[in-house]
Short mmCIF file of C-alpha atoms and ligand atoms in Angstrom, two decimals:
data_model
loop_
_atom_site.label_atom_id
_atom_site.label_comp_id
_atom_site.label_asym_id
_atom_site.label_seq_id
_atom_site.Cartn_x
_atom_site.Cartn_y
_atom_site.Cartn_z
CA UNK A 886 0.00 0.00 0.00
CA UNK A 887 1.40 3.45 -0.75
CA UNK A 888 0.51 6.86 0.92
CA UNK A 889 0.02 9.24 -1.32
CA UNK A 890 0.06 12.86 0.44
CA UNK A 891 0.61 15.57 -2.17
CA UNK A 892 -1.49 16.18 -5.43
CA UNK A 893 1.20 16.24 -7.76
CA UNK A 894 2.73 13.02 -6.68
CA UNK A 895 -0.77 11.44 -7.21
CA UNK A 896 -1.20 12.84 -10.69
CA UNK A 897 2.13 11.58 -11.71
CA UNK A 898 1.00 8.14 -10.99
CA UNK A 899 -2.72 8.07 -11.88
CA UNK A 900 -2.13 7.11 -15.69
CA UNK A 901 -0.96 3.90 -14.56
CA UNK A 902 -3.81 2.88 -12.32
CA UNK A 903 -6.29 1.38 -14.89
CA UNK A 904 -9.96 2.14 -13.18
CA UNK A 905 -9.89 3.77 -10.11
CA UNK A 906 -12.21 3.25 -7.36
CA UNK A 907 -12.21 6.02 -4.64
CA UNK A 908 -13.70 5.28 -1.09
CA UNK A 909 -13.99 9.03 1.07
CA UNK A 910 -13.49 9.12 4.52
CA UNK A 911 -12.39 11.19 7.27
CA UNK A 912 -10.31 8.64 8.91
CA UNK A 913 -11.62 6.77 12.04
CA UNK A 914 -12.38 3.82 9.54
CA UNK A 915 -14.91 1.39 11.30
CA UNK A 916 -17.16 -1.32 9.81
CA UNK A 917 -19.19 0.43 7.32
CA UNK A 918 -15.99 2.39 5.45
CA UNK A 919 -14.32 -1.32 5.26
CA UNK A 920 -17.79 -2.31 3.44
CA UNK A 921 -17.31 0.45 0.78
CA UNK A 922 -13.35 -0.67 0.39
CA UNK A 923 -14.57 -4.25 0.02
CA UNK A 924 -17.35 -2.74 -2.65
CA UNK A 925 -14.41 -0.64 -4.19
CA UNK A 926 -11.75 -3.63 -4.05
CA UNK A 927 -14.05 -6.10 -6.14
CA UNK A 928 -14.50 -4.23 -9.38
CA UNK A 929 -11.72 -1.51 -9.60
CA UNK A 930 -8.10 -2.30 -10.54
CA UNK A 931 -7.16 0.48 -7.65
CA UNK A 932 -8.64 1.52 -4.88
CA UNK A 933 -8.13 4.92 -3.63
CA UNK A 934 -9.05 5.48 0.18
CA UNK A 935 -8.67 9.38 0.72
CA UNK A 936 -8.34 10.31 4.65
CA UNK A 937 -9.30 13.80 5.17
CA UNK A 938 -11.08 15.47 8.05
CA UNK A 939 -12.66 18.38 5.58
CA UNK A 940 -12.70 21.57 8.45
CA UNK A 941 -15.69 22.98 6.05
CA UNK A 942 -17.84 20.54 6.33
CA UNK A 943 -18.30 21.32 10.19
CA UNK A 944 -21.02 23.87 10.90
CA UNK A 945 -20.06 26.31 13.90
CA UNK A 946 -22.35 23.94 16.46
CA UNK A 947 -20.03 20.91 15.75
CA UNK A 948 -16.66 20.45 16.87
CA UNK A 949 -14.16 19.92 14.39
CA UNK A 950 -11.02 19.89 16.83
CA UNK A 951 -12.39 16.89 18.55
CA UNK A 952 -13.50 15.17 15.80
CA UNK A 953 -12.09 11.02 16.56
CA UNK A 954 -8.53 10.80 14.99
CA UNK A 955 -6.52 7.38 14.70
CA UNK A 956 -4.20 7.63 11.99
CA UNK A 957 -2.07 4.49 12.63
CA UNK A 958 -5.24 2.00 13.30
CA UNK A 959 -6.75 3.51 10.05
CA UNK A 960 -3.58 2.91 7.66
CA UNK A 961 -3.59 -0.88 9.67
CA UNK A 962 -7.32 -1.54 8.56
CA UNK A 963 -7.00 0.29 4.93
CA UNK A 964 -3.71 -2.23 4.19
CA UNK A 965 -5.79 -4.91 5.90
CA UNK A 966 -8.40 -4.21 3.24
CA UNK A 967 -6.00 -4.27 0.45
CA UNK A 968 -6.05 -0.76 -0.37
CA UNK A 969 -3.44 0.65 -2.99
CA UNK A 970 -3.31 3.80 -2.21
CA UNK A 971 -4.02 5.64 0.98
CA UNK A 972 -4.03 9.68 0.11
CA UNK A 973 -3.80 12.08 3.31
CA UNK A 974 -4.12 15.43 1.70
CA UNK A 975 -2.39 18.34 4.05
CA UNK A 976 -5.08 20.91 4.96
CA UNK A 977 -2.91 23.45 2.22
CA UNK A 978 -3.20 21.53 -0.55
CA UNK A 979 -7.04 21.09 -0.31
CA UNK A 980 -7.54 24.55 1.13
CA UNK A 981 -4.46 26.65 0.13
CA UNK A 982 -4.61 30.32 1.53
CA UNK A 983 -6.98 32.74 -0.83
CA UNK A 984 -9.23 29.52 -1.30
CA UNK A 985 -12.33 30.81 -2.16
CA UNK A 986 -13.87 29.13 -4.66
CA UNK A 987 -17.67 26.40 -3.79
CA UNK A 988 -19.59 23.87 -5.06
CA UNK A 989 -22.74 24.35 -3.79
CA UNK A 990 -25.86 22.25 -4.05
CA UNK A 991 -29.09 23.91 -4.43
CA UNK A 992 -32.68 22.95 -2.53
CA UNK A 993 -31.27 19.46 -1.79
CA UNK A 994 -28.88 20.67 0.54
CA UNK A 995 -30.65 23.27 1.94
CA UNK A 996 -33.46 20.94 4.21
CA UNK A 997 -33.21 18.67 6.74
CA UNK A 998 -29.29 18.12 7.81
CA UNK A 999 -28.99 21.73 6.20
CA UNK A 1000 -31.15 22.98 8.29
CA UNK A 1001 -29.13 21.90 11.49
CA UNK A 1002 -25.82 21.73 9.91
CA UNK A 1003 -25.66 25.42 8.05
CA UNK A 1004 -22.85 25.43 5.29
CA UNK A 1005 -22.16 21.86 6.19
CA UNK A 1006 -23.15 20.29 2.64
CA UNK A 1007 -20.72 23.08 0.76
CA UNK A 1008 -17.93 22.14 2.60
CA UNK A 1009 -19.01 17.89 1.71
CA UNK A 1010 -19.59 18.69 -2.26
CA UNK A 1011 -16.25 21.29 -2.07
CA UNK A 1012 -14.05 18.63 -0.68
CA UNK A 1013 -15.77 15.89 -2.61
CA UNK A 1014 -15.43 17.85 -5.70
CA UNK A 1015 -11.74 18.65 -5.14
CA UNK A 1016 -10.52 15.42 -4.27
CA UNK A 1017 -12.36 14.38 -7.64
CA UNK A 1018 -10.48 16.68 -9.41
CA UNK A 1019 -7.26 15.27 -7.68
CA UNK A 1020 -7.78 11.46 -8.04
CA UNK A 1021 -9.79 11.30 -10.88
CA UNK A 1022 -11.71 8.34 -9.78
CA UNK A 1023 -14.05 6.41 -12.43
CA UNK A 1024 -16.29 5.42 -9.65
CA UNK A 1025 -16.56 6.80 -5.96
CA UNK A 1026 -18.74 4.84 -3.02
CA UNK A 1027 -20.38 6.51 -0.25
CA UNK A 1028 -22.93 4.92 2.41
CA UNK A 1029 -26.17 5.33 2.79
CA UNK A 1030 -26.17 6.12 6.22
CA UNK A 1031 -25.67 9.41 5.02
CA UNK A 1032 -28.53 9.06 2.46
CA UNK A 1033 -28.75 13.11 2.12
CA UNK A 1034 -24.99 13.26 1.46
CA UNK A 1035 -25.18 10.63 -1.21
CA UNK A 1036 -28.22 12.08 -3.01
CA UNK A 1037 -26.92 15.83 -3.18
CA UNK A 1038 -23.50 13.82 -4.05
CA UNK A 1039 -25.54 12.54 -7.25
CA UNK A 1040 -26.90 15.76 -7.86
CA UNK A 1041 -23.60 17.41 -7.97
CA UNK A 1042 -22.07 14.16 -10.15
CA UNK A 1043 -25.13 14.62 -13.05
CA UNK A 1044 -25.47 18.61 -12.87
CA UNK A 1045 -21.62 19.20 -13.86
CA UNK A 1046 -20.97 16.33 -16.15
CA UNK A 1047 -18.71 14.43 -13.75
CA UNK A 1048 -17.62 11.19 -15.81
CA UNK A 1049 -17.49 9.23 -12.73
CA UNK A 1050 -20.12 6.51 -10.99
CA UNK A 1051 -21.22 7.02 -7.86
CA UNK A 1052 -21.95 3.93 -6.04
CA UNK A 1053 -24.40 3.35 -3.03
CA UNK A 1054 -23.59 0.62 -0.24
CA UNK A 1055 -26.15 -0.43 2.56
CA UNK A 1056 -26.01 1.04 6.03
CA UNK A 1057 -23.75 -1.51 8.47
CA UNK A 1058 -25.34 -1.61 12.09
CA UNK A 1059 -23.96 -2.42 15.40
CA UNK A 1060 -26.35 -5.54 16.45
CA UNK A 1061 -28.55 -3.01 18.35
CA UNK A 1062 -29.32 -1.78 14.72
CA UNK A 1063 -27.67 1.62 15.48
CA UNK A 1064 -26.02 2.55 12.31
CA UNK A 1065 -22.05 2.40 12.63
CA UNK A 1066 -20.22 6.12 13.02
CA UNK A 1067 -17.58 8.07 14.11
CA UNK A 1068 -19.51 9.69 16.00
CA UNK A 1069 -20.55 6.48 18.42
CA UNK A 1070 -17.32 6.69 19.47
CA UNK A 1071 -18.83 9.10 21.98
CA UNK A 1072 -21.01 6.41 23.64
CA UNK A 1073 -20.79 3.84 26.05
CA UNK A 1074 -21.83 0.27 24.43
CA UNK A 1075 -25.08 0.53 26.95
CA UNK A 1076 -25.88 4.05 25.54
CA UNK A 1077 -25.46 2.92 21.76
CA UNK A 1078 -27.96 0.37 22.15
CA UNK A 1079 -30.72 2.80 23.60
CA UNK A 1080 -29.21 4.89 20.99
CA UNK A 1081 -30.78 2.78 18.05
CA UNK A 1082 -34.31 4.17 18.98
CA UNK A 1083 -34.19 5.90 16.03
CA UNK A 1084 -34.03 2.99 13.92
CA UNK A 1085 -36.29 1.19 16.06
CA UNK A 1086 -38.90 3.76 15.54
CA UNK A 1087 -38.32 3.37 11.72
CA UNK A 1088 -38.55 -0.61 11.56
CA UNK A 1089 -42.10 -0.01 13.47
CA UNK A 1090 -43.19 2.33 10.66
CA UNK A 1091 -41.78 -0.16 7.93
CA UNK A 1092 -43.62 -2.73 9.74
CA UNK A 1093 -46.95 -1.01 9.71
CA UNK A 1094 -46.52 0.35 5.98
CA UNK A 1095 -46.06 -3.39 5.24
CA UNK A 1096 -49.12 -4.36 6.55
CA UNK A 1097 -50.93 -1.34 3.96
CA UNK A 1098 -50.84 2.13 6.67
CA UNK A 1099 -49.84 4.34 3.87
CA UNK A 1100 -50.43 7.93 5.70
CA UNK A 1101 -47.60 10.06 6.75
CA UNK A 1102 -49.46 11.71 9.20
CA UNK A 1103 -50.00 7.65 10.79
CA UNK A 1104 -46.74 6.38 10.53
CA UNK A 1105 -44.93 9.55 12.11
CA UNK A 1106 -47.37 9.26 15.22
CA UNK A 1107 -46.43 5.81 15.94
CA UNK A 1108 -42.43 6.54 15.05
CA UNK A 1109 -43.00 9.72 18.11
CA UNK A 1110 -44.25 7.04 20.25
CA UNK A 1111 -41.41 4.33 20.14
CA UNK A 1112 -39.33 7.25 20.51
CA UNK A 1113 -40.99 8.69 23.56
CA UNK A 1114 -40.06 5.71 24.84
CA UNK A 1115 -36.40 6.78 25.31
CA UNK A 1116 -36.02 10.09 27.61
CA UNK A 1117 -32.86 11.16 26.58
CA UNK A 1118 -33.72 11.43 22.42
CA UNK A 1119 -34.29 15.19 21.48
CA UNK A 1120 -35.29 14.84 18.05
CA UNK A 1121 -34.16 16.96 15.47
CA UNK A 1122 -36.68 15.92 12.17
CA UNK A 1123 -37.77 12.96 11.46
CA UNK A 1124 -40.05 12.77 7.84
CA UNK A 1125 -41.29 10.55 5.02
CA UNK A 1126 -39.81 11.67 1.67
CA UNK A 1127 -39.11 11.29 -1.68
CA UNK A 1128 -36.10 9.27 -2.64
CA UNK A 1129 -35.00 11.32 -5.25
CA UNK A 1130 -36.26 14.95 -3.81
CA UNK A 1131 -36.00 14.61 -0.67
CA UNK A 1132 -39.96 16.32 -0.56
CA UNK A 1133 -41.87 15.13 2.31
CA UNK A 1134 -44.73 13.36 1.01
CA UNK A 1135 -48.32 13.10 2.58
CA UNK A 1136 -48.72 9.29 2.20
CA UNK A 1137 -46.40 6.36 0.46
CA UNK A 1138 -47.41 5.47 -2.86
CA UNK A 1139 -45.16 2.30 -3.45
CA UNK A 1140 -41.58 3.25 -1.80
CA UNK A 1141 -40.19 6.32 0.27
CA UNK A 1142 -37.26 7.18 2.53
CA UNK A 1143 -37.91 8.10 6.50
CA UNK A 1144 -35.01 10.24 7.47
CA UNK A 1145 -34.25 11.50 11.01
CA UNK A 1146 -32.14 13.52 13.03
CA UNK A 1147 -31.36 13.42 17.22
CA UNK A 1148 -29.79 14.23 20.13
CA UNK A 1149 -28.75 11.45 22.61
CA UNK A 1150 -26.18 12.27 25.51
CA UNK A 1151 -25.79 15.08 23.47
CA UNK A 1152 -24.58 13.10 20.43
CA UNK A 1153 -25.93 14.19 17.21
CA UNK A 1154 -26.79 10.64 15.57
CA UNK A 1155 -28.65 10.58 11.97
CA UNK A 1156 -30.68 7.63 10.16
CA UNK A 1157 -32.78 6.57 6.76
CA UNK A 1158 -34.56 3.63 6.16
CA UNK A 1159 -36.04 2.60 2.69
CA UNK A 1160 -40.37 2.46 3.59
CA UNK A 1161 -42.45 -0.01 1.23
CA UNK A 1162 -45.98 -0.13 1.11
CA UNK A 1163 -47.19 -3.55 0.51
CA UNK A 1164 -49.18 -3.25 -2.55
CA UNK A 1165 -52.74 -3.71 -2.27
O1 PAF B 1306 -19.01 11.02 4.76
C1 PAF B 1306 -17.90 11.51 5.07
O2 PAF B 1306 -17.11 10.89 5.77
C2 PAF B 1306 -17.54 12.89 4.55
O3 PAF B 1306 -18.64 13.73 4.52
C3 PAF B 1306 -16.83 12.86 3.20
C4 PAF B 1306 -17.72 12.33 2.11
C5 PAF B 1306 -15.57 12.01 3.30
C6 PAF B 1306 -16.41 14.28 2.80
O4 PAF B 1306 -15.53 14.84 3.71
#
């Protein structure tokens, strides 16, 4: 495996790579980044894991100082994965001084995390862009834990022409169901599993919309509920939307996406789950 850390040194070698397969990450590799290596390692000649902890992408409210850092574990698991290259950008060569230039997403990144995380999805399509422009992937694969991230992603890939594939992989979950993140890190083992309320809630509504409740209105009632279970969730949002749009919709005509947002032990955890209406 070779660490790649400035941009010329990767542009020298690119033209020898054959297809590239680029997996983003801001280090603290657990679970679900080894699933997008494994996706990248199957069908690309070389697999590109980029380690960068974008300072953008962090809205004023979250702490970008404190943000988990492991750099030795997470050049142990990317080798263990059978990455090619590793590339650790410094902070001046992704944000040199005068850099003043955005990618900015439109209405897609303006609601839900947008909402709570203000400026956060410029900084994710900036860096995103940029490092696209470094490596030059032909295909890039991002989670759908972070199902906003990866549709505005998308929307930024087909509104400039990018000649690149973006490729969704399936939430991993602890065995609570809590969806694996940095950010558990933060939380005991005993706190993650009353953690996964969230996801709880959503199974419940999946449940129900597979037994024909279509409403919104219905399904969001009984997702409060499980959740009032748990004292110490402060919910952000939590809605039924379009897949695509991201619009909230009144009632599920085949398929939708519930999205959600929370507090816990002051933890800001997110979650999506796919909702499908059993057909009539
Ligand atoms: O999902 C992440 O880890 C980050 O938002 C990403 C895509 C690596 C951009 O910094």
């Amino acid at each position: 495996m070779k660490l790649v850390g400035r941009v010329a040194e990767l542009r020298a070698a690119r033209a020898d790579w054959g297809r590239v397969g680029r997996v983003p990450t801001m280090g603290f590799l657990h679970d679900g980044h080894l699933s997008l290596l494994r996706a990248a390692r199957a069908v690309n000649e070389t697999v590109v894991n980029s380690l960068c902890v974008n300072p953008t992408q962090f809205a004023p409210s979250d702490v970008f100082a404190s943000y988990p850092r492991d750099t030795p574990r997470d050049l142990e698991l990317a080798a263990a994965s059978d990455v090619d290259v590793v590339f650790m950008p410094s902070e001046y060569d992704v944000y040199p001084p005068g850099f003043d230039t955005w990618v900015e997403v439109g209405a897609l990144a303006s609601r839900w995390e947008g909402e709570y995380r203000h400026g956060h999805f410029r900084g994710v399509t900036t860096v995103v862009m940029k490092l696209f422009q470094m490596i030059q992937p032909d295909a890039a694969y991002f989670g759908e834990k972070d199902y906003q991230q990866l549709v505005v992603v998308k929307k930024m890939v087909a509104d400039l022409n990018l000649p690149l594939e973006i490729v969704a992989c399936p939430t991993v979950r602890e065995p609570s169901g809590l969806a694996l993140s940095s950010r558990n890190a933060y939380l005991s083992v005993e706190r993650r599993r009353a953690a996964s309320i969230l996801y709880r809630a959503m199974l419940r509504a999946q449940e129900l919309a597979s037994s024909g409740v279509s409403e919104s209105s219905v399904l969001l009632a009984e997702m409060q509920e499980v959740l009032a279970q748990e004292f110490a969730a402060d919910l952000d949002y939590l809605a039924i939307v379009d897949r695509e749009s991201l619009e909230p919709l009144d009632r599920v005509v085949s398929q939708a996406r519930m999205v959600g947002a929370l507090r816990f032990d002051g933890v800001r955890l997110i979650d999506n789950l796919e909702l499908t209406l059993r057909s009539a």
